[in-house]
Coordinates of C-alpha atoms and ligand atoms in Angstrom, one line a residue:
M2 CA -0.1 -0.5 0.2
P3 CA 1.7 3.9 -0.5
N4 CA 3.2 5.0 2.3
N5 CA 1.6 7.2 4.2
E6 CA 3.6 10.0 4.9
R7 CA 4.8 10.5 1.3
P8 CA 2.6 10.8 -1.6
A9 CA 2.1 7.5 -3.7
I10 CA 4.7 7.9 -6.7
V11 CA 5.4 5.4 -9.6
G12 CA 8.2 4.1 -12.0
I13 CA 6.5 4.1 -15.6
D14 CA 8.6 2.1 -18.5
L15 CA 6.7 3.3 -21.3
G16 CA 7.9 1.3 -24.6
T17 CA 7.7 1.0 -27.6
T18 CA 5.6 -2.2 -27.6
N19 CA 5.1 -2.6 -23.8
T20 CA 4.4 -0.3 -20.2
C21 CA 5.4 -1.7 -17.4
V22 CA 4.6 0.3 -14.1
A23 CA 6.5 -0.2 -10.4
Y24 CA 6.1 0.5 -7.2
V25 CA 8.3 0.8 -3.8
R26 CA 7.8 -1.1 -0.7
N27 CA 10.5 -1.0 2.2
R28 CA 13.0 0.0 0.0
V29 CA 12.4 -2.8 -2.7
A30 CA 10.6 -2.5 -5.7
R31 CA 8.3 -4.5 -7.4
V32 CA 6.5 -4.4 -10.6
V33 CA 2.6 -3.8 -10.6
P34 CA 0.3 -6.5 -12.3
S35 CA -2.4 -5.4 -14.4
D36 CA -5.7 -6.0 -14.4
K37 CA -5.4 -9.2 -16.6
G38 CA -2.3 -10.5 -13.8
A39 CA 0.1 -9.6 -16.6
L40 CA 3.1 -7.3 -15.8
I41 CA 3.1 -5.5 -18.5
L42 CA 0.4 -3.9 -20.9
P43 CA 0.7 -3.6 -24.7
S44 CA 1.4 0.1 -25.8
V45 CA -1.8 0.0 -27.9
V46 CA -4.5 2.4 -28.0
S47 CA -7.9 1.7 -30.0
V48 CA -11.4 2.9 -30.8
D49 CA -13.6 -0.2 -31.2
G50 CA -16.4 -0.4 -33.6
K51 CA -18.5 1.0 -31.2
G52 CA -16.7 4.0 -30.7
N53 CA -15.2 3.4 -27.0
L54 CA -11.8 3.8 -26.2
V55 CA -9.5 0.2 -25.8
V56 CA -6.2 0.3 -24.2
G57 CA -3.3 -2.5 -23.5
G58 CA -4.2 -6.3 -24.6
A59 CA -8.1 -5.6 -26.2
A60 CA -6.5 -2.7 -28.3
K61 CA -3.9 -5.0 -29.8
D62 CA -6.5 -7.4 -30.6
Q63 CA -7.8 -4.8 -32.2
L64 CA -4.9 -4.5 -34.7
L65 CA -6.4 -7.6 -37.0
V66 CA -9.6 -6.2 -37.7
N67 CA -9.5 -2.3 -37.0
P68 CA -5.9 -1.5 -37.8
R69 CA -7.2 1.9 -38.8
N70 CA -7.9 2.4 -35.6
T71 CA -5.3 1.1 -33.5
I72 CA -2.4 3.2 -33.0
W73 CA 0.8 1.0 -31.9
G74 CA 4.6 2.1 -31.8
A75 CA 3.6 6.0 -30.4
K76 CA 7.1 6.3 -29.4
R77 CA 8.5 6.6 -32.4
L78 CA 6.2 9.3 -33.6
I79 CA 5.7 11.1 -30.3
G80 CA 7.9 14.8 -30.7
R81 CA 8.6 15.3 -33.7
K82 CA 7.5 17.3 -36.6
F83 CA 5.4 15.9 -39.2
N84 CA 7.3 17.7 -42.5
S85 CA 10.6 15.8 -40.6
R86 CA 12.1 13.9 -42.4
T87 CA 11.9 11.0 -40.3
V88 CA 8.0 10.7 -39.5
Q89 CA 7.8 11.0 -43.8
E90 CA 10.3 7.8 -44.0
I91 CA 7.8 5.6 -41.8
K92 CA 4.8 6.9 -42.3
P93 CA 4.0 4.4 -44.9
Y94 CA 4.9 1.4 -42.7
F95 CA 1.4 2.6 -40.0
S96 CA -1.6 0.8 -40.7
Y97 CA -3.4 4.3 -39.3
E98 CA -2.9 7.5 -41.0
I99 CA -0.1 10.0 -39.8
V100 CA -1.2 13.5 -40.0
E101 CA 0.0 16.8 -39.0
G102 CA -1.1 18.3 -35.8
P103 CA -2.4 22.3 -35.1
Q104 CA 1.2 22.7 -34.7
G105 CA 3.4 20.6 -37.5
E106 CA 3.3 17.8 -35.4
A107 CA 2.6 14.3 -36.0
A108 CA -0.2 13.3 -35.2
V109 CA -2.9 10.4 -35.6
M110 CA -6.1 9.7 -36.6
L111 CA -8.1 7.2 -34.6
G112 CA -12.1 7.6 -34.4
G113 CA -12.1 10.0 -37.1
K114 CA -10.6 12.6 -34.4
V115 CA -7.0 13.9 -34.9
H116 CA -4.9 12.8 -31.6
S117 CA -1.7 14.2 -30.4
L118 CA 1.0 11.5 -29.9
P119 CA 0.8 12.7 -26.3
Q120 CA -2.5 12.4 -26.1
I121 CA -2.2 8.9 -27.2
S122 CA 0.6 8.1 -25.3
S123 CA -1.2 9.7 -21.9
Y124 CA -4.3 7.0 -22.3
V125 CA -1.9 4.6 -22.0
L126 CA -0.6 6.4 -19.1
A127 CA -3.9 7.3 -17.5
H128 CA -5.0 3.5 -18.0
I129 CA -1.7 2.5 -15.9
K130 CA -2.3 4.9 -13.2
T131 CA -5.7 3.2 -12.6
V132 CA -4.2 0.1 -12.7
A133 CA -2.0 1.0 -10.1
E134 CA -4.1 2.8 -7.9
T135 CA -6.5 -0.1 -7.3
F136 CA -3.5 -2.6 -7.0
L137 CA -2.3 -0.1 -4.3
G138 CA -5.3 1.1 -2.8
G139 CA -5.6 4.6 -3.0
E140 CA -4.1 7.9 -5.5
V141 CA -1.1 7.4 -7.2
A142 CA -0.5 11.4 -8.0
Q143 CA 3.0 11.5 -9.4
A144 CA 5.2 9.5 -11.0
V145 CA 8.9 9.3 -12.8
I146 CA 8.6 7.7 -16.5
S147 CA 11.5 6.4 -18.5
V148 CA 12.8 7.7 -22.0
P149 CA 15.4 5.8 -24.1
A150 CA 18.2 8.3 -23.5
Y151 CA 18.6 8.5 -27.3
Y152 CA 15.2 11.1 -27.1
N153 CA 15.4 14.4 -28.0
D154 CA 14.1 17.5 -26.0
N155 CA 10.9 17.7 -28.4
Q156 CA 10.6 14.1 -27.2
R157 CA 10.9 14.3 -23.9
Q158 CA 8.7 17.2 -23.2
A159 CA 6.1 15.5 -25.0
V160 CA 6.5 12.2 -22.6
K161 CA 6.3 14.6 -19.5
E162 CA 2.9 16.0 -21.3
A163 CA 1.7 12.9 -22.0
G164 CA 2.0 11.9 -18.5
R165 CA 0.8 15.6 -17.5
L166 CA -2.4 14.6 -19.7
A167 CA -2.7 11.5 -18.1
G168 CA -3.3 13.1 -14.5
F169 CA 0.2 12.6 -13.1
D170 CA 3.0 15.0 -11.9
V171 CA 6.0 14.1 -13.9
K172 CA 8.5 14.3 -11.1
R173 CA 11.4 13.6 -13.2
I174 CA 12.2 12.2 -16.5
V175 CA 15.1 9.5 -16.3
N176 CA 17.0 7.7 -19.1
E177 CA 16.4 4.0 -19.7
P178 CA 20.0 2.8 -19.1
T179 CA 20.1 4.9 -16.2
A180 CA 16.8 2.7 -15.0
A181 CA 18.3 -0.4 -15.6
A182 CA 21.5 0.8 -13.9
L183 CA 19.3 1.6 -11.0
A184 CA 17.7 -1.7 -10.9
Y185 CA 21.0 -3.6 -10.9
G186 CA 22.7 -1.2 -8.4
F187 CA 20.9 0.4 -6.1
N188 CA 21.8 -0.4 -2.4
R189 CA 24.6 -2.7 -3.4
G190 CA 27.1 -0.9 -2.4
L191 CA 29.2 -1.1 -5.5
D192 CA 32.2 0.2 -7.4
Q193 CA 32.2 -0.9 -11.1
R194 CA 31.6 0.1 -14.3
I195 CA 28.8 -1.3 -16.6
L196 CA 27.6 -1.2 -20.1
V197 CA 23.6 -1.1 -20.5
Y198 CA 23.0 -3.0 -24.1
D199 CA 18.9 -2.0 -24.5
L200 CA 17.7 -3.5 -27.6
G201 CA 13.6 -3.0 -26.9
G202 CA 10.9 -3.1 -29.8
G203 CA 11.9 0.1 -31.6
T204 CA 15.2 1.8 -30.4
F205 CA 18.8 0.6 -28.9
D206 CA 20.3 2.6 -26.7
V207 CA 23.8 2.0 -25.0
S208 CA 24.9 3.7 -21.9
V209 CA 28.2 3.4 -19.8
L210 CA 27.8 4.1 -16.3
D211 CA 30.1 4.2 -13.6
L212 CA 28.5 3.2 -10.1
Q213 CA 29.8 4.3 -7.1
G214 CA 27.6 3.6 -4.1
N215 CA 24.1 5.2 -5.2
V216 CA 25.9 7.3 -7.6
F217 CA 25.3 6.7 -11.1
E218 CA 27.1 8.3 -13.7
V219 CA 27.1 8.0 -17.0
V220 CA 30.2 8.5 -19.1
A221 CA 29.2 8.0 -22.4
T222 CA 26.1 7.2 -24.2
G223 CA 24.4 6.4 -28.0
G224 CA 22.2 4.3 -30.2
D225 CA 19.8 4.1 -32.5
T226 CA 15.8 5.4 -32.3
F227 CA 15.1 3.5 -35.2
L228 CA 16.7 0.3 -34.4
G229 CA 14.7 -2.9 -32.3
G230 CA 12.5 -5.9 -32.3
L231 CA 10.4 -4.3 -35.5
D232 CA 13.3 -4.0 -37.5
F233 CA 14.0 -8.3 -36.2
D234 CA 10.3 -8.9 -37.4
N235 CA 10.6 -6.8 -40.7
R236 CA 13.6 -9.0 -42.0
L237 CA 11.1 -12.4 -41.2
I238 CA 8.1 -10.9 -42.8
D239 CA 10.3 -10.5 -45.7
Y240 CA 11.9 -13.3 -46.0
V241 CA 8.7 -14.9 -45.8
L242 CA 6.8 -12.9 -48.0
E243 CA 9.2 -14.2 -50.7
E244 CA 8.6 -17.5 -49.8
F245 CA 5.1 -17.2 -49.9
R246 CA 5.6 -15.4 -53.2
R247 CA 7.9 -17.7 -54.8
E248 CA 5.6 -20.9 -53.9
T249 CA 2.3 -19.5 -54.7
K250 CA 3.0 -16.4 -57.4
I251 CA 0.6 -14.3 -54.4
D252 CA 2.1 -11.1 -53.3
L253 CA 0.4 -11.1 -49.8
A254 CA 1.2 -7.4 -49.1
Q255 CA -1.2 -6.3 -51.0
S256 CA -3.6 -7.8 -48.2
P257 CA -3.8 -5.4 -45.6
I258 CA -5.8 -8.2 -43.4
A259 CA -3.2 -10.7 -44.7
M260 CA -0.2 -8.3 -43.5
Q261 CA -1.6 -7.7 -40.0
R262 CA -1.7 -11.9 -39.3
L263 CA 1.4 -11.9 -40.3
K264 CA 2.8 -9.6 -38.0
G265 CA 1.7 -11.0 -35.3
A266 CA 3.2 -14.3 -36.4
A267 CA 6.8 -13.5 -37.2
E268 CA 6.6 -11.6 -34.0
N269 CA 5.6 -14.7 -32.2
A270 CA 7.6 -17.2 -34.4
K271 CA 10.6 -15.0 -33.5
M272 CA 10.0 -15.2 -30.2
D273 CA 9.4 -18.6 -29.8
L274 CA 12.5 -19.2 -31.6
S275 CA 14.5 -17.9 -28.6
L276 CA 13.6 -20.9 -26.9
L277 CA 13.6 -23.0 -29.9
S278 CA 15.4 -24.2 -32.2
N279 CA 13.0 -24.7 -34.8
V280 CA 9.4 -24.2 -35.1
V281 CA 6.7 -23.8 -37.8
L282 CA 5.0 -20.5 -39.2
E283 CA 1.1 -21.4 -40.2
L284 CA -1.9 -19.3 -41.1
P285 CA -4.7 -21.2 -42.1
F286 CA -7.0 -19.3 -45.0
I287 CA -4.4 -16.6 -45.3
T288 CA -5.6 -15.5 -48.5
E289 CA -7.3 -17.5 -51.4
D290 CA -5.8 -18.6 -54.7
K291 CA -7.1 -17.4 -58.6
R292 CA -10.2 -20.3 -58.5
G293 CA -11.4 -18.8 -54.8
K294 CA -9.7 -21.9 -53.2
P295 CA -8.0 -21.3 -49.9
V296 CA -4.7 -21.1 -49.1
T297 CA -2.8 -21.8 -45.9
L298 CA 0.5 -20.6 -45.1
R299 CA 3.0 -22.7 -44.0
L300 CA 6.4 -22.7 -43.3
P301 CA 9.1 -23.9 -40.8
L302 CA 11.5 -21.2 -39.6
S303 CA 15.1 -22.3 -38.0
R304 CA 16.9 -20.4 -35.7
E305 CA 19.2 -20.6 -37.8
R306 CA 17.6 -18.8 -40.7
L307 CA 16.5 -16.2 -38.5
N308 CA 20.0 -15.8 -37.3
A309 CA 21.0 -15.6 -41.0
L310 CA 18.4 -12.7 -41.8
T311 CA 19.1 -10.2 -38.8
S312 CA 22.6 -11.0 -38.1
D313 CA 24.0 -7.6 -39.6
L314 CA 21.3 -6.0 -37.2
V315 CA 23.1 -7.7 -34.6
D316 CA 26.3 -6.2 -35.9
K317 CA 24.9 -3.0 -35.9
T318 CA 23.9 -2.8 -32.1
F319 CA 27.6 -3.4 -31.5
A320 CA 28.8 -1.1 -33.8
H321 CA 27.3 1.4 -31.3
C322 CA 28.8 -0.3 -28.7
D323 CA 32.0 0.4 -29.8
R324 CA 31.5 4.2 -31.6
V325 CA 30.2 5.2 -28.0
L326 CA 33.3 3.8 -26.4
A327 CA 35.7 5.1 -28.6
E328 CA 34.1 8.3 -28.6
K329 CA 35.2 8.4 -24.7
N330 CA 38.2 6.9 -25.1
I331 CA 37.5 3.7 -22.6
D332 CA 39.0 0.3 -22.4
P333 CA 36.3 -2.1 -23.1
K334 CA 38.9 -4.2 -20.4
S335 CA 37.7 -1.6 -17.9
I336 CA 33.8 -2.5 -17.9
A337 CA 32.8 -5.0 -15.6
E338 CA 29.5 -6.2 -16.0
I339 CA 27.6 -6.1 -19.3
L340 CA 23.8 -5.8 -18.3
L341 CA 21.1 -6.8 -21.3
V342 CA 17.8 -5.2 -21.3
G343 CA 14.9 -4.6 -23.6
G344 CA 12.6 -7.8 -24.9
Q345 CA 15.1 -8.3 -28.2
S346 CA 17.6 -8.7 -26.3
R347 CA 16.5 -12.2 -25.1
M348 CA 17.8 -13.0 -28.2
P349 CA 20.1 -15.9 -28.4
L350 CA 22.3 -14.1 -31.3
V351 CA 22.7 -11.1 -29.2
Q352 CA 23.1 -12.8 -26.1
G353 CA 26.1 -14.7 -27.6
R354 CA 27.3 -11.9 -29.5
A355 CA 27.7 -9.9 -26.3
H356 CA 29.5 -12.2 -24.7
Q357 CA 32.3 -12.8 -28.2
H358 CA 32.3 -9.0 -28.3
F359 CA 33.2 -8.3 -24.4
G360 CA 34.5 -11.6 -23.6
R361 CA 32.4 -12.3 -20.8
P362 CA 29.1 -13.1 -20.1
P363 CA 26.2 -11.0 -20.1
R364 CA 24.9 -10.7 -16.4
K365 CA 22.2 -12.6 -15.6
G366 CA 19.5 -11.7 -13.4
V367 CA 18.8 -8.7 -14.1
H368 CA 15.0 -8.6 -16.1
P369 CA 15.0 -7.1 -19.3
D370 CA 11.6 -6.4 -19.7
E371 CA 10.7 -5.1 -15.8
C372 CA 14.2 -3.6 -15.0
V373 CA 13.3 -0.4 -16.3
A374 CA 10.3 0.5 -14.6
L375 CA 11.7 -1.4 -11.3
G376 CA 15.2 1.2 -12.0
A377 CA 12.5 4.3 -12.5
A378 CA 10.5 3.3 -9.5
L379 CA 13.7 3.3 -6.8
L380 CA 14.5 6.7 -8.2
A381 CA 10.8 7.6 -7.7
D382 CA 11.1 7.0 -4.1
S383 CA 14.3 8.1 -3.4
L384 CA 13.6 11.9 -4.7
G385 CA 13.7 13.9 -1.5
A386 CA 15.0 11.0 1.1
A387 CA 18.0 12.0 2.9
D388 CA 19.8 8.9 1.0
A389 CA 18.7 10.2 -2.4
V390 CA 20.6 8.5 -5.5
R391 CA 22.7 11.0 -7.0
L392 CA 22.5 10.4 -11.1
V393 CA 25.0 12.4 -13.6
D394 CA 24.1 11.8 -16.7
V395 CA 24.9 13.3 -20.4
L396 CA 24.0 15.0 -23.2
S397 CA 23.3 12.2 -25.7
I398 CA 22.4 14.5 -29.1
P399 CA 24.2 17.3 -29.3
I400 CA 22.4 21.1 -29.6
G401 CA 23.3 24.1 -31.5
I402 CA 22.3 26.9 -33.4
A403 CA 22.6 27.3 -37.3
L404 CA 25.1 29.0 -39.0
P405 CA 24.0 31.0 -42.7
G406 CA 24.3 27.9 -45.2
G407 CA 22.2 25.8 -42.9
R408 CA 25.1 24.9 -41.0
L409 CA 24.8 23.8 -37.3
R410 CA 27.5 25.3 -35.0
K411 CA 27.3 22.9 -31.8
V412 CA 26.9 25.1 -28.2
L413 CA 26.1 21.9 -26.2
E414 CA 28.4 18.7 -26.9
K415 CA 27.3 15.1 -27.5
N416 CA 28.6 13.4 -24.1
T417 CA 28.7 16.9 -22.0
A418 CA 27.3 15.9 -18.4
I419 CA 24.3 17.4 -17.2
P420 CA 23.0 20.1 -15.9
V421 CA 25.6 22.1 -17.5
Q422 CA 25.5 25.7 -18.7
K423 CA 27.2 27.1 -21.9
S424 CA 27.1 30.3 -23.4
F425 CA 28.4 32.3 -26.7
R426 CA 28.1 36.0 -27.5
L427 CA 26.0 37.3 -30.7
P428 CA 27.3 39.2 -32.8
P429 CA 27.8 43.0 -32.5
A430 CA 24.7 44.4 -34.5
K431 CA 25.8 46.1 -37.5
E432 CA 24.7 49.3 -39.2
D433 CA 22.8 47.4 -41.6
D434 CA 20.9 44.7 -39.4
P435 CA 17.3 44.6 -39.5
P436 CA 15.6 45.4 -36.1
F437 CA 14.8 41.8 -35.2
R438 CA 17.7 39.0 -35.9
E439 CA 16.8 35.6 -35.2
V440 CA 18.7 31.9 -34.1
D441 CA 17.4 28.9 -34.9
I442 CA 18.0 25.8 -32.5
F443 CA 18.6 22.6 -33.7
Q444 CA 19.4 19.2 -32.5
G445 CA 21.6 16.4 -33.6
E446 CA 24.6 14.9 -34.8
A447 CA 24.9 15.6 -38.4
D448 CA 26.6 19.0 -39.5
G449 CA 23.9 19.8 -41.7
I450 CA 20.8 21.2 -39.7
V451 CA 18.5 19.8 -42.6
D452 CA 19.4 16.9 -41.4
C453 CA 18.8 17.5 -37.3
E454 CA 15.5 18.3 -35.4
Y455 CA 14.6 21.8 -35.3
L456 CA 13.9 23.2 -31.7
G457 CA 12.7 26.3 -32.3
T458 CA 13.6 30.0 -32.7
L459 CA 14.8 32.9 -30.7
H460 CA 13.9 36.3 -32.0
L461 CA 16.2 38.7 -30.6
P462 CA 16.0 42.4 -31.0
T463 CA 18.1 45.1 -30.9
D464 CA 19.5 45.5 -27.8
A465 CA 20.1 41.5 -27.9
F466 CA 22.9 42.0 -30.6
G467 CA 26.1 41.9 -29.1
Q468 CA 24.9 40.2 -25.7
R469 CA 25.6 36.4 -24.3
V470 CA 22.6 33.4 -24.9
N471 CA 23.0 31.0 -22.3
F472 CA 21.7 27.3 -23.2
L473 CA 20.4 25.6 -19.6
L474 CA 20.6 21.8 -20.2
D475 CA 19.0 20.8 -16.9
S476 CA 19.6 16.8 -15.2
E477 CA 16.5 15.6 -17.7
C478 CA 17.8 16.9 -20.5
L479 CA 15.2 20.0 -20.9
L480 CA 16.4 23.0 -22.7
R481 CA 16.3 26.6 -21.3
V482 CA 17.9 29.2 -23.3
T483 CA 18.3 33.1 -21.8
V484 CA 19.3 36.1 -23.5
E485 CA 20.9 38.5 -21.5
A486 CA 19.8 41.6 -22.7
A487 CA 21.6 44.7 -22.6
A488 CA 19.4 47.9 -22.6
G489 CA 19.8 49.6 -18.8
A490 CA 20.0 47.6 -16.2
P491 CA 21.1 43.7 -17.5
K492 CA 17.8 41.9 -17.9
E493 CA 17.3 38.3 -18.1
M494 CA 14.9 37.3 -20.3
V495 CA 13.5 33.9 -21.0
L496 CA 12.8 32.5 -24.3
A497 CA 11.1 29.3 -25.2
T498 CA 12.6 27.0 -27.5
R499 CA 9.6 25.6 -28.5
D500 CA 8.2 28.0 -30.8
T501 CA 5.4 26.5 -33.5
P502 CA 4.2 27.7 -36.5
A503 CA 0.7 28.3 -34.1
S504 CA 2.4 30.3 -31.0
L505 CA 4.8 31.8 -34.2
R506 CA 1.3 33.0 -35.7
T507 CA -0.3 34.1 -32.8
A508 CA 2.7 36.2 -31.8
L509 CA 3.1 38.0 -35.6
A510 CA -1.1 38.6 -34.8
E511 CA -0.1 40.2 -31.7
E512 CA 2.7 42.5 -33.7
L513 CA 0.4 43.6 -36.0
E514 CA -1.6 44.3 -33.6
R515 CA 0.4 46.2 -31.9
R516 CA 1.5 48.1 -35.3
R517 CA -2.0 48.9 -36.0
L518 CA -2.6 50.8 -32.9
Q519 CA 0.9 52.7 -33.1
N520 CA -0.2 53.5 -36.9
D521 CA 3.1 52.3 -37.6
Q522 CA 3.4 52.2 -41.0
Q523 CA 7.0 50.8 -41.4
D524 CA 7.7 47.3 -41.9
S525 CA 8.4 46.0 -38.6
G526 CA 11.4 43.9 -38.3
R527 CA 9.8 41.8 -35.5
A528 CA 7.2 40.9 -37.5
V529 CA 9.2 40.4 -40.8
G530 CA 11.0 38.1 -38.6
L531 CA 7.8 36.1 -37.4
M532 CA 7.0 35.4 -41.0
A533 CA 9.9 34.0 -41.7
S534 CA 10.1 31.6 -39.1
I535 CA 6.7 30.7 -39.8
R536 CA 7.9 29.8 -44.0
R537 CA 10.8 28.0 -42.3
I538 CA 8.6 25.7 -40.3
W539 CA 6.1 25.3 -42.6
G540 CA 8.3 24.2 -44.7
G541 CA 8.4 27.0 -47.3
Q542 CA 4.5 27.4 -47.8
E543 CA 2.5 30.5 -45.1
K544 CA -0.6 28.5 -44.1
Ligands
AMP604 P1 10.7 -4.2 -24.8 O1 10.5 -2.7 -26.1 O2 11.9 -3.7 -24.1 O3 9.1 -4.3 -24.4 O4 10.9 -5.4 -25.9 C1 9.9 -5.4 -27.2 C2 10.6 -6.0 -28.1 O5 11.4 -7.7 -27.7 C3 9.1 -6.3 -29.4 O6 9.7 -6.4 -30.6 C4 9.4 -8.7 -28.8 O7 9.2 -8.8 -30.1 C5 10.8 -8.5 -28.5 N1 10.9 -9.9 -27.6 C6 10.2 -9.8 -26.4 N2 10.7 -11.7 -26.0 C7 11.1 -11.8 -27.0 C8 11.8 -12.9 -26.8 N3 11.6 -14.2 -26.2 N4 13.0 -12.8 -28.1 C9 13.3 -12.4 -28.9 N5 12.4 -11.0 -29.0 C10 11.7 -10.8 -28.5

């Protein structure tokens, strides 16, 4: 039951595939079982035939019969702009419609209405909240929610928003590998370096942490937001499609229902092959032949075949590990333990390669599905306690400003320990400068801003020219930007980095209204700047 002195708080692992919630009692973390007794809840939201919202297992069941109204994999889309390259590239892979939200963000159609992705995730979180409250017997108002270490600022903010919409006071956002390390090392008095290899449904994260008592310091981190179990499923699906086509000359990819069935069956076969060497993938009456006769798909699959189909994906994960170690000059021999986290790390090929690659068997005893939620719960419980856990994290993706010509000038470098504050001086004003200047902020590893994620734009008045701009990244990796304005006494103004087309349009309307009231006939630099920003965010079109 929740502790009476302190408000009840839980740790939540909001996964691509599954969501898990944990709590702490008497300093021991435990997973809350769902209403059906399971320890994990599918991160799926659907609207059934009667228009009711369903979440979890019941929603997953709708995948087959109602794929256009069943939202899965929201974690891959949350916090991304609709026009971003990533969203455009992955859009065709989803069975539901991805649309542009009112603020230029990726959103989805569900039950005939546009839903934001924080809204979708909030349905999962709200369900989890009810499950936890029923189990713990009281209100659970607070939460610590985990995110991939590789999430950018927008994605972190969006997850926080999802928590808020679900009715949680989100006390902290914690990186998944850090949470996993906590589940492993909390209160064990360890003094060692560990590597967390986290291969989940949609993302791969690798982090190296130094543990010293209850101080968990991330030394280096890296990964890929588009490498996970789903990619393994897709390899198997492509293979099955090809074999079936060869045998029957029928292309199953043309039938959405057949594809949904195949997706489920391929994932099950993949998971079974973690335990067994051979399975048979069988889908009766998957389609009809030219004469209308039902055709059954029946294909024997071996673990060896699966390994051959996915071996390069596994290689990719270890290439990320090597890169992360090399970037920080970390000697692989200095790593005392390898923790395997995430459902896909159960694959024997992954476990074998981890052993081979690091020259020691990976640590058993950390539950790959539950450890992130357990760690988040331990952190949640320790917040405000005298012997609180201390987390020292690093920035996983650099943040910088756009230079003329579209290059990114990095202000906060990758793997910088956070919280951190960095500042730079803006060039002084020149005579022919417009009265307003804009600084666009991006996050990404690439040199060119086209391959980075847009975070926001600063609109700087003349008195800010030549002044210092401060980038403050807090311990949750959330960014605040302040500019010291010069006029009169030094004044600090806080500028949101979260300008959206809608907020810019509002600002533009206010600016035009101000000019109208002042009967200002001249072109206002601010208005021009705002219009330029709107154009840029809308990809050249003003709407
Ligand atoms: P997570 O995001 O950590 O919940 O991981 C979910 C992913 O792990 C999904 O792609 C699952 O198909 C995959 N997975 C779960 N269990 C197994 C297993 N026993 N063997 C292989 N993959 C698994």
